[in-house]
Amino acid sequence: MSFKAAVLGASEYAGAELLRLLAVHPEIDVTVATAGNELGQTVGNVFPHLSRYSDLDLEEVDAAGSVASCDVVFSALPTGVGMRMLPHLDNDVVIDLSGDFCLHDANDFVFWHGTRHLRSDQLGSWAYGLPELFRESIVGAKRIAIPGPFATAATLAIAPLVKHKLIHGVVSVNVLAGASTLRRTSATNGGFAELNDNVIVDKVAIDEQTPEVEMALMWLAGADAHITVSMISHLVPVVRGVSATASALATPGTSVEDCAQAYEADYGDEPFVIVWSNPVGTKMVRGANTVAMQVTLDGRANQVIASCVLDNLMKGSAGQAIQCANLALGLPEITGLTVEGVYP
């Protein structure tokens, strides 16, 4: 193994997924796993599917001890915890999945999260970990903030439309999300009794990932652009998967061919993007670090509609984190990741 890694927050869904993927990564070896709960147990006891780690204990975070010995740190700590801890790490590469360092504006953070950022001096210094759009800033980066699954799906769905000026006005995004988008330790709305045979309107116009989408799209559109995104999210009775459908008014003269050409130009060579001619579903990408999307033009309503599906624990968190780690560490981008989903 070339690099030693620590996984912080290993008892959460995203942390466990990082461990699963890194178990077969040829260049990264996990030597430290930390957790706030289930301390003293081995990873294999907490997660029986991770028998590879039967001798790896879950320990408390010790930034000056075992964590300091690692080359790369993957943090799946809850939002608000990472901002207190991660700036103090001296490791070569630190990759945060919490969203604490995604935004670049401290005022935006206060507005959407309802609290002050404790290290606002660091906002803007972390690379935004969405390789398909911002690869150059991730290559060789030391600090990387991974966008959440809603932001990843929505931004990738909309980006070609913005870059090629095929839409205008407010962008509406409707997100359907599986139960594993919640924290593993969360009981609210996450249990079988709440989710089974139910669709829950979760957040209307208040989702914390909304400003990430606006920020990324304005970077793509140019310095003078102003883009407003209105997002609604729902919890649906599935375990893994996110489906985001975005719509906006078509720029006059926009055709179906224009849309198809824009997506081919932007994503035709991307290993983890599938542009599909038919409607897409989450089973297409379950277990893969891949997004699948479809774009169409509703001529009657003059709306462009773009849908994107992903596995929230893969391209929506752990998989994308490893994709970014590969770029930061100088490894081939697809190392340790799978493109094909698990079906049925």
mmCIF file of C-alpha atoms in Angstrom:
data_model
loop_
_atom_site.group_PDB
_atom_site.id
_atom_site.type_symbol
_atom_site.label_atom_id
_atom_site.label_comp_id
_atom_site.label_asym_id
_atom_site.label_seq_id
_atom_site.Cartn_x
_atom_site.Cartn_y
_atom_site.Cartn_z
ATOM 1 C CA MET A 1 0.000 0.000 0.000
ATOM 2 C CA SER A 2 1.250 3.475 -0.867
ATOM 3 C CA PHE A 3 -0.880 5.570 1.518
ATOM 4 C CA LYS A 4 -2.220 5.134 5.053
ATOM 5 C CA ALA A 5 -5.708 6.469 5.747
ATOM 6 C CA ALA A 6 -7.904 7.369 8.701
ATOM 7 C CA VAL A 7 -11.699 7.281 8.497
ATOM 8 C CA LEU A 8 -13.330 9.611 11.029
ATOM 9 C CA GLY A 9 -16.974 8.906 11.816
ATOM 10 C CA ALA A 10 -16.608 5.287 10.736
ATOM 11 C CA SER A 11 -19.791 4.152 12.510
ATOM 12 C CA GLU A 12 -22.017 6.228 10.202
ATOM 13 C CA TYR A 13 -23.323 5.050 6.822
ATOM 14 C CA ALA A 14 -20.845 7.114 4.822
ATOM 15 C CA GLY A 15 -17.966 6.031 7.054
ATOM 16 C CA ALA A 16 -18.869 2.383 6.650
ATOM 17 C CA GLU A 17 -19.081 2.831 2.883
ATOM 18 C CA LEU A 18 -15.620 4.414 2.866
ATOM 19 C CA LEU A 19 -14.299 1.376 4.713
ATOM 20 C CA ARG A 20 -15.996 -1.008 2.260
ATOM 21 C CA LEU A 21 -14.508 0.717 -0.762
ATOM 22 C CA LEU A 22 -11.053 1.198 0.740
ATOM 23 C CA ALA A 23 -10.913 -2.495 1.685
ATOM 24 C CA VAL A 24 -10.233 -3.272 -1.987
ATOM 25 C CA HIS A 25 -8.380 -0.091 -2.934
ATOM 26 C CA PRO A 26 -4.917 -1.138 -4.149
ATOM 27 C CA GLU A 27 -3.100 1.995 -2.970
ATOM 28 C CA ILE A 28 -4.872 3.152 0.212
ATOM 29 C CA ASP A 29 -4.885 1.156 3.455
ATOM 30 C CA VAL A 30 -7.110 2.119 6.392
ATOM 31 C CA THR A 31 -5.116 2.016 9.619
ATOM 32 C CA VAL A 32 -7.343 4.194 11.842
ATOM 33 C CA ALA A 33 -11.130 4.267 12.266
ATOM 34 C CA THR A 34 -12.798 6.607 14.769
ATOM 35 C CA ALA A 35 -16.336 6.841 16.087
ATOM 36 C CA GLY A 36 -18.334 8.703 18.696
ATOM 37 C CA ASN A 37 -20.462 5.632 19.371
ATOM 38 C CA GLU A 38 -19.558 1.969 19.768
ATOM 39 C CA LEU A 39 -16.056 2.803 20.956
ATOM 40 C CA GLY A 40 -13.843 -0.170 21.746
ATOM 41 C CA GLN A 41 -15.646 -2.479 19.354
ATOM 42 C CA THR A 42 -14.049 -3.632 16.150
ATOM 43 C CA VAL A 43 -15.377 -2.477 12.815
ATOM 44 C CA GLY A 44 -16.158 -6.102 11.973
ATOM 45 C CA ASN A 45 -18.377 -6.436 15.049
ATOM 46 C CA VAL A 46 -20.353 -3.292 14.287
ATOM 47 C CA PHE A 47 -20.595 -3.999 10.550
ATOM 48 C CA PRO A 48 -20.520 -7.766 9.882
ATOM 49 C CA HIS A 49 -20.170 -7.159 6.137
ATOM 50 C CA LEU A 50 -16.762 -5.583 6.806
ATOM 51 C CA SER A 51 -14.984 -8.696 8.031
ATOM 52 C CA ARG A 52 -11.816 -7.367 6.400
ATOM 53 C CA TYR A 53 -11.584 -5.083 9.443
ATOM 54 C CA SER A 54 -12.178 -7.678 12.176
ATOM 55 C CA ASP A 55 -9.071 -6.444 14.026
ATOM 56 C CA LEU A 56 -9.561 -2.703 13.525
ATOM 57 C CA ASP A 57 -10.865 -1.027 16.684
ATOM 58 C CA LEU A 58 -13.165 1.975 16.647
ATOM 59 C CA GLU A 59 -11.348 4.603 18.696
ATOM 60 C CA GLU A 60 -11.768 8.194 19.755
ATOM 61 C CA VAL A 61 -10.280 10.868 17.522
ATOM 62 C CA ASP A 62 -6.727 11.652 18.563
ATOM 63 C CA ALA A 63 -5.464 14.263 16.132
ATOM 64 C CA ALA A 64 -2.018 14.264 17.682
ATOM 65 C CA GLY A 65 -1.774 10.469 17.864
ATOM 66 C CA SER A 66 -2.874 7.736 15.499
ATOM 67 C CA VAL A 67 -4.666 10.073 13.072
ATOM 68 C CA ALA A 68 -1.508 12.147 12.675
ATOM 69 C CA SER A 69 0.344 9.100 11.360
ATOM 70 C CA CYS A 70 -1.919 8.852 8.288
ATOM 71 C CA ASP A 71 -1.303 10.347 4.860
ATOM 72 C CA VAL A 72 -4.962 10.994 4.099
ATOM 73 C CA VAL A 73 -7.964 11.606 6.352
ATOM 74 C CA PHE A 74 -11.543 10.951 5.263
ATOM 75 C CA SER A 75 -13.997 12.685 7.596
ATOM 76 C CA ALA A 76 -17.583 11.462 7.774
ATOM 77 C CA LEU A 77 -18.169 13.436 10.966
ATOM 78 C CA PRO A 78 -21.562 15.161 11.382
ATOM 79 C CA THR A 79 -22.067 18.687 10.106
ATOM 80 C CA GLY A 80 -20.725 21.145 12.640
ATOM 81 C CA VAL A 81 -18.155 18.768 14.092
ATOM 82 C CA GLY A 82 -15.709 18.869 11.210
ATOM 83 C CA MET A 83 -15.320 22.651 11.334
ATOM 84 C CA ARG A 84 -14.086 22.371 14.925
ATOM 85 C CA MET A 85 -11.636 19.556 14.340
ATOM 86 C CA LEU A 86 -10.378 19.352 10.771
ATOM 87 C CA PRO A 87 -8.562 22.715 10.536
ATOM 88 C CA HIS A 88 -6.185 21.479 13.239
ATOM 89 C CA LEU A 89 -5.043 18.424 11.252
ATOM 90 C CA ASP A 90 -1.626 18.467 9.591
ATOM 91 C CA ASN A 91 -2.135 15.427 7.363
ATOM 92 C CA ASP A 92 -1.120 15.692 3.715
ATOM 93 C CA VAL A 93 -4.722 15.357 2.433
ATOM 94 C CA VAL A 94 -7.971 15.900 4.345
ATOM 95 C CA ILE A 95 -11.303 15.161 2.680
ATOM 96 C CA ASP A 96 -14.510 16.275 4.406
ATOM 97 C CA LEU A 97 -17.933 14.766 3.662
ATOM 98 C CA SER A 98 -19.915 16.872 6.143
ATOM 99 C CA GLY A 99 -20.521 19.982 4.060
ATOM 100 C CA ASP A 100 -18.824 22.237 6.599
ATOM 101 C CA PHE A 101 -16.348 23.614 4.062
ATOM 102 C CA CYS A 102 -18.348 23.505 0.819
ATOM 103 C CA LEU A 103 -19.657 27.056 0.857
ATOM 104 C CA HIS A 104 -17.342 30.004 0.254
ATOM 105 C CA ASP A 105 -19.459 32.717 1.878
ATOM 106 C CA ALA A 106 -19.792 32.875 5.676
ATOM 107 C CA ASN A 107 -23.092 34.758 5.414
ATOM 108 C CA ASP A 108 -24.550 32.006 3.232
ATOM 109 C CA PHE A 109 -23.496 29.468 5.838
ATOM 110 C CA VAL A 110 -25.292 31.387 8.600
ATOM 111 C CA PHE A 111 -28.439 31.832 6.489
ATOM 112 C CA TRP A 112 -28.763 28.172 5.481
ATOM 113 C CA HIS A 113 -27.359 26.409 8.548
ATOM 114 C CA GLY A 114 -28.676 28.786 11.178
ATOM 115 C CA THR A 115 -25.352 29.064 12.957
ATOM 116 C CA ARG A 116 -22.050 30.862 12.613
ATOM 117 C CA HIS A 117 -19.177 29.032 10.962
ATOM 118 C CA LEU A 118 -16.439 28.560 13.523
ATOM 119 C CA ARG A 119 -13.646 28.733 10.950
ATOM 120 C CA SER A 120 -14.933 31.136 8.331
ATOM 121 C CA ASP A 121 -11.318 31.958 7.483
ATOM 122 C CA GLN A 122 -11.133 28.529 5.835
ATOM 123 C CA LEU A 123 -14.161 28.988 3.595
ATOM 124 C CA GLY A 124 -13.004 29.222 0.004
ATOM 125 C CA SER A 125 -9.691 27.482 0.672
ATOM 126 C CA TRP A 126 -11.041 23.938 0.288
ATOM 127 C CA ALA A 127 -11.404 22.543 -3.248
ATOM 128 C CA TYR A 128 -15.012 21.719 -4.136
ATOM 129 C CA GLY A 129 -15.011 17.974 -4.716
ATOM 130 C CA LEU A 130 -17.088 17.592 -7.866
ATOM 131 C CA PRO A 131 -14.517 16.265 -10.376
ATOM 132 C CA GLU A 132 -16.679 16.310 -13.484
ATOM 133 C CA LEU A 133 -16.932 20.086 -13.225
ATOM 134 C CA PHE A 134 -13.937 21.212 -11.158
ATOM 135 C CA ARG A 135 -11.274 18.560 -11.715
ATOM 136 C CA GLU A 136 -8.377 20.981 -12.137
ATOM 137 C CA SER A 137 -8.805 22.415 -8.648
ATOM 138 C CA ILE A 138 -8.899 18.923 -7.091
ATOM 139 C CA VAL A 139 -5.732 17.510 -8.678
ATOM 140 C CA GLY A 140 -3.037 17.755 -6.023
ATOM 141 C CA ALA A 141 -5.331 19.536 -3.542
ATOM 142 C CA LYS A 142 -4.619 19.212 0.175
ATOM 143 C CA ARG A 143 -8.106 20.031 1.475
ATOM 144 C CA ILE A 144 -11.252 18.909 -0.340
ATOM 145 C CA ALA A 145 -14.922 19.433 0.570
ATOM 146 C CA ILE A 146 -17.259 16.805 -0.878
ATOM 147 C CA PRO A 147 -20.710 18.035 -1.947
ATOM 148 C CA GLY A 148 -23.708 16.162 -0.604
ATOM 149 C CA PRO A 149 -25.814 13.825 -2.734
ATOM 150 C CA PHE A 150 -28.569 16.368 -3.443
ATOM 151 C CA ALA A 151 -26.057 19.002 -4.533
ATOM 152 C CA THR A 152 -24.107 16.500 -6.627
ATOM 153 C CA ALA A 153 -27.162 15.198 -8.466
ATOM 154 C CA ALA A 154 -28.762 18.609 -9.005
ATOM 155 C CA THR A 155 -25.565 20.375 -10.083
ATOM 156 C CA LEU A 156 -24.514 17.677 -12.536
ATOM 157 C CA ALA A 157 -28.029 17.598 -13.985
ATOM 158 C CA ILE A 158 -28.180 21.344 -14.554
ATOM 159 C CA ALA A 159 -24.557 22.246 -15.351
ATOM 160 C CA PRO A 160 -24.582 21.746 -19.148
ATOM 161 C CA LEU A 161 -27.790 23.770 -19.450
ATOM 162 C CA VAL A 162 -26.170 26.686 -17.623
ATOM 163 C CA LYS A 163 -22.793 26.458 -19.361
ATOM 164 C CA HIS A 164 -24.389 26.431 -22.808
ATOM 165 C CA LYS A 165 -26.999 29.054 -21.884
ATOM 166 C CA LEU A 166 -29.958 26.809 -22.689
ATOM 167 C CA ILE A 167 -32.111 27.874 -19.706
ATOM 168 C CA HIS A 168 -32.992 31.037 -17.813
ATOM 169 C CA GLY A 169 -34.942 32.080 -14.742
ATOM 170 C CA VAL A 170 -35.420 30.160 -11.498
ATOM 171 C CA VAL A 171 -34.344 26.501 -11.529
ATOM 172 C CA SER A 172 -36.749 24.185 -9.685
ATOM 173 C CA VAL A 173 -35.322 20.957 -8.265
ATOM 174 C CA ASN A 174 -37.340 18.054 -6.899
ATOM 175 C CA VAL A 175 -35.325 15.464 -4.956
ATOM 176 C CA LEU A 176 -36.400 11.963 -3.884
ATOM 177 C CA ALA A 177 -34.065 10.465 -1.295
ATOM 178 C CA GLY A 178 -33.618 7.091 0.374
ATOM 179 C CA ALA A 179 -33.343 6.490 4.113
ATOM 180 C CA SER A 180 -29.547 6.225 4.109
ATOM 181 C CA THR A 181 -29.319 9.946 3.338
ATOM 182 C CA LEU A 182 -30.110 10.332 7.045
ATOM 183 C CA ARG A 183 -27.527 9.661 9.735
ATOM 184 C CA ARG A 184 -27.352 6.065 10.931
ATOM 185 C CA THR A 185 -27.963 7.211 14.501
ATOM 186 C CA SER A 186 -31.018 9.273 13.527
ATOM 187 C CA ALA A 187 -34.378 7.807 14.503
ATOM 188 C CA THR A 188 -36.556 10.630 13.140
ATOM 189 C CA ASN A 189 -38.304 9.640 9.911
ATOM 190 C CA GLY A 190 -35.671 6.952 9.327
ATOM 191 C CA GLY A 191 -37.292 3.851 10.783
ATOM 192 C CA PHE A 192 -39.302 1.217 8.937
ATOM 193 C CA ALA A 193 -42.578 2.307 10.529
ATOM 194 C CA GLU A 194 -42.143 5.894 9.328
ATOM 195 C CA LEU A 195 -40.843 5.282 5.820
ATOM 196 C CA ASN A 196 -42.478 2.078 4.642
ATOM 197 C CA ASP A 197 -45.418 2.693 2.307
ATOM 198 C CA ASN A 198 -44.928 6.422 2.735
ATOM 199 C CA VAL A 199 -43.504 9.477 0.970
ATOM 200 C CA ILE A 200 -42.501 12.306 3.295
ATOM 201 C CA VAL A 201 -42.081 15.885 2.149
ATOM 202 C CA ASP A 202 -38.868 16.583 4.024
ATOM 203 C CA LYS A 203 -37.585 20.083 3.248
ATOM 204 C CA VAL A 204 -39.272 22.786 1.170
ATOM 205 C CA ALA A 205 -37.000 25.643 0.063
ATOM 206 C CA ILE A 206 -34.763 25.201 3.132
ATOM 207 C CA ASP A 207 -32.414 22.367 2.179
ATOM 208 C CA GLU A 208 -28.845 23.220 3.220
ATOM 209 C CA GLN A 209 -27.413 21.925 -0.052
ATOM 210 C CA THR A 210 -29.322 24.495 -2.131
ATOM 211 C CA PRO A 211 -26.655 27.242 -1.890
ATOM 212 C CA GLU A 212 -23.993 24.767 -3.024
ATOM 213 C CA VAL A 213 -25.904 24.233 -6.256
ATOM 214 C CA GLU A 214 -26.305 27.972 -6.787
ATOM 215 C CA MET A 215 -22.628 28.590 -6.028
ATOM 216 C CA ALA A 216 -21.341 25.906 -8.413
ATOM 217 C CA LEU A 217 -23.673 26.943 -11.226
ATOM 218 C CA MET A 218 -22.656 30.597 -10.905
ATOM 219 C CA TRP A 219 -18.993 29.570 -11.148
ATOM 220 C CA LEU A 220 -19.844 27.863 -14.423
ATOM 221 C CA ALA A 221 -22.021 30.684 -15.720
ATOM 222 C CA GLY A 222 -19.510 33.466 -15.104
ATOM 223 C CA ALA A 223 -18.789 36.246 -12.657
ATOM 224 C CA ASP A 224 -21.834 38.353 -13.516
ATOM 225 C CA ALA A 225 -24.353 35.516 -13.352
ATOM 226 C CA HIS A 226 -27.033 35.195 -10.706
ATOM 227 C CA ILE A 227 -28.820 31.876 -10.439
ATOM 228 C CA THR A 228 -31.660 31.014 -8.063
ATOM 229 C CA VAL A 229 -32.464 27.402 -7.212
ATOM 230 C CA SER A 230 -35.644 26.325 -5.448
ATOM 231 C CA MET A 231 -35.308 22.822 -4.007
ATOM 232 C CA ILE A 232 -37.838 20.440 -2.463
ATOM 233 C CA SER A 233 -36.733 17.105 -1.004
ATOM 234 C CA HIS A 234 -38.757 14.004 -0.144
ATOM 235 C CA LEU A 235 -37.902 10.864 1.794
ATOM 236 C CA VAL A 236 -39.063 7.738 -0.018
ATOM 237 C CA PRO A 237 -39.200 4.078 1.131
ATOM 238 C CA VAL A 238 -35.898 2.908 -0.349
ATOM 239 C CA VAL A 239 -32.556 2.433 1.385
ATOM 240 C CA ARG A 240 -30.057 3.779 -1.151
ATOM 241 C CA GLY A 241 -30.559 6.243 -3.946
ATOM 242 C CA VAL A 242 -31.244 9.856 -4.854
ATOM 243 C CA SER A 243 -33.226 11.091 -7.842
ATOM 244 C CA ALA A 244 -33.082 14.801 -8.666
ATOM 245 C CA THR A 245 -35.206 16.334 -11.410
ATOM 246 C CA ALA A 246 -34.546 19.943 -12.373
ATOM 247 C CA SER A 247 -36.578 22.167 -14.657
ATOM 248 C CA ALA A 248 -36.267 25.721 -15.959
ATOM 249 C CA LEU A 249 -37.497 27.876 -18.817
ATOM 250 C CA ALA A 250 -35.758 27.151 -22.108
ATOM 251 C CA THR A 251 -33.829 29.947 -23.752
ATOM 252 C CA PRO A 252 -35.657 31.009 -26.940
ATOM 253 C CA GLY A 253 -34.607 28.841 -29.851
ATOM 254 C CA THR A 254 -33.389 25.936 -27.734
ATOM 255 C CA SER A 255 -33.980 22.541 -29.352
ATOM 256 C CA VAL A 256 -33.775 18.930 -28.204
ATOM 257 C CA GLU A 257 -30.638 18.579 -30.309
ATOM 258 C CA ASP A 258 -29.031 21.545 -28.538
ATOM 259 C CA CYS A 259 -29.606 19.860 -25.182
ATOM 260 C CA ALA A 260 -28.251 16.509 -26.346
ATOM 261 C CA GLN A 261 -25.137 18.114 -27.804
ATOM 262 C CA ALA A 262 -24.466 20.053 -24.600
ATOM 263 C CA TYR A 263 -24.524 16.909 -22.447
ATOM 264 C CA GLU A 264 -22.381 14.989 -24.916
ATOM 265 C CA ALA A 265 -19.846 17.820 -25.022
ATOM 266 C CA ASP A 266 -19.596 18.070 -21.233
ATOM 267 C CA TYR A 267 -19.934 14.443 -20.181
ATOM 268 C CA GLY A 268 -19.096 12.313 -23.212
ATOM 269 C CA ASP A 269 -15.636 11.407 -21.875
ATOM 270 C CA GLU A 270 -16.520 11.184 -18.182
ATOM 271 C CA PRO A 271 -16.055 7.659 -16.759
ATOM 272 C CA PHE A 272 -18.724 8.069 -14.089
ATOM 273 C CA VAL A 273 -21.506 9.743 -16.109
ATOM 274 C CA ILE A 274 -24.134 8.025 -18.254
ATOM 275 C CA VAL A 275 -26.388 10.199 -20.412
ATOM 276 C CA TRP A 276 -29.437 8.112 -21.246
ATOM 277 C CA SER A 277 -32.130 8.632 -23.854
ATOM 278 C CA ASN A 278 -34.825 7.058 -21.670
ATOM 279 C CA PRO A 279 -35.996 7.838 -18.118
ATOM 280 C CA VAL A 280 -33.419 6.876 -15.490
ATOM 281 C CA GLY A 281 -33.820 5.020 -12.190
ATOM 282 C CA THR A 282 -31.715 4.571 -9.088
ATOM 283 C CA LYS A 283 -31.215 0.827 -9.659
ATOM 284 C CA MET A 284 -29.102 1.705 -12.699
ATOM 285 C CA VAL A 285 -26.374 3.071 -10.431
ATOM 286 C CA ARG A 286 -26.822 1.332 -7.079
ATOM 287 C CA GLY A 287 -23.428 0.343 -5.717
ATOM 288 C CA ALA A 288 -21.569 2.308 -8.398
ATOM 289 C CA ASN A 289 -19.789 5.654 -8.374
ATOM 290 C CA THR A 290 -21.851 6.610 -11.402
ATOM 291 C CA VAL A 291 -24.605 9.082 -12.165
ATOM 292 C CA ALA A 292 -27.181 8.460 -14.892
ATOM 293 C CA MET A 293 -29.126 11.322 -16.401
ATOM 294 C CA GLN A 294 -31.671 12.209 -19.029
ATOM 295 C CA VAL A 295 -32.535 15.587 -20.517
ATOM 296 C CA THR A 296 -35.619 16.478 -22.493
ATOM 297 C CA LEU A 297 -37.445 19.548 -23.789
ATOM 298 C CA ASP A 298 -41.119 20.099 -23.017
ATOM 299 C CA GLY A 299 -41.995 22.278 -25.996
ATOM 300 C CA ARG A 300 -45.555 22.889 -24.865
ATOM 301 C CA ALA A 301 -44.438 24.383 -21.533
ATOM 302 C CA ASN A 302 -41.128 25.709 -22.904
ATOM 303 C CA GLN A 303 -39.269 23.870 -20.122
ATOM 304 C CA VAL A 304 -36.012 21.953 -20.171
ATOM 305 C CA ILE A 305 -36.208 19.003 -17.766
ATOM 306 C CA ALA A 306 -33.081 17.188 -16.597
ATOM 307 C CA SER A 307 -33.062 14.156 -14.304
ATOM 308 C CA CYS A 308 -30.064 12.669 -12.496
ATOM 309 C CA VAL A 309 -29.872 9.563 -10.293
ATOM 310 C CA LEU A 310 -27.055 8.388 -8.060
ATOM 311 C CA ASP A 311 -26.270 6.143 -5.132
ATOM 312 C CA ASN A 312 -26.046 8.592 -2.235
ATOM 313 C CA LEU A 313 -23.419 6.509 -0.435
ATOM 314 C CA MET A 314 -21.267 6.237 -3.554
ATOM 315 C CA LYS A 315 -21.213 9.214 -5.911
ATOM 316 C CA GLY A 316 -23.132 11.127 -3.250
ATOM 317 C CA SER A 317 -20.475 10.711 -0.553
ATOM 318 C CA ALA A 318 -17.902 7.924 -0.079
ATOM 319 C CA GLY A 319 -17.319 7.051 -3.734
ATOM 320 C CA GLN A 320 -16.874 10.662 -4.734
ATOM 321 C CA ALA A 321 -14.522 11.186 -1.784
ATOM 322 C CA ILE A 322 -12.296 8.364 -3.025
ATOM 323 C CA GLN A 323 -12.500 9.694 -6.588
ATOM 324 C CA CYS A 324 -11.209 13.017 -5.260
ATOM 325 C CA ALA A 325 -8.569 11.305 -3.123
ATOM 326 C CA ASN A 326 -7.245 9.549 -6.219
ATOM 327 C CA LEU A 327 -6.895 12.889 -7.986
ATOM 328 C CA ALA A 328 -5.264 14.527 -4.980
ATOM 329 C CA LEU A 329 -2.796 11.680 -4.491
ATOM 330 C CA GLY A 330 -1.820 11.377 -8.154
ATOM 331 C CA LEU A 331 -3.564 8.042 -8.711
ATOM 332 C CA PRO A 332 -5.750 7.085 -11.697
ATOM 333 C CA GLU A 333 -9.165 8.613 -11.009
ATOM 334 C CA ILE A 334 -11.138 5.366 -11.204
ATOM 335 C CA THR A 335 -8.842 3.385 -8.876
ATOM 336 C CA GLY A 336 -10.860 1.277 -6.426
ATOM 337 C CA LEU A 337 -14.208 2.369 -7.844
ATOM 338 C CA THR A 338 -16.812 0.591 -9.909
ATOM 339 C CA VAL A 339 -18.754 2.023 -12.824
ATOM 340 C CA GLU A 340 -21.423 -0.685 -13.132
ATOM 341 C CA GLY A 341 -24.348 -0.799 -10.718
ATOM 342 C CA VAL A 342 -25.746 -3.778 -8.815
ATOM 343 C CA TYR A 343 -28.947 -5.189 -10.318
ATOM 344 C CA PRO A 344 -31.623 -6.203 -9.450
#
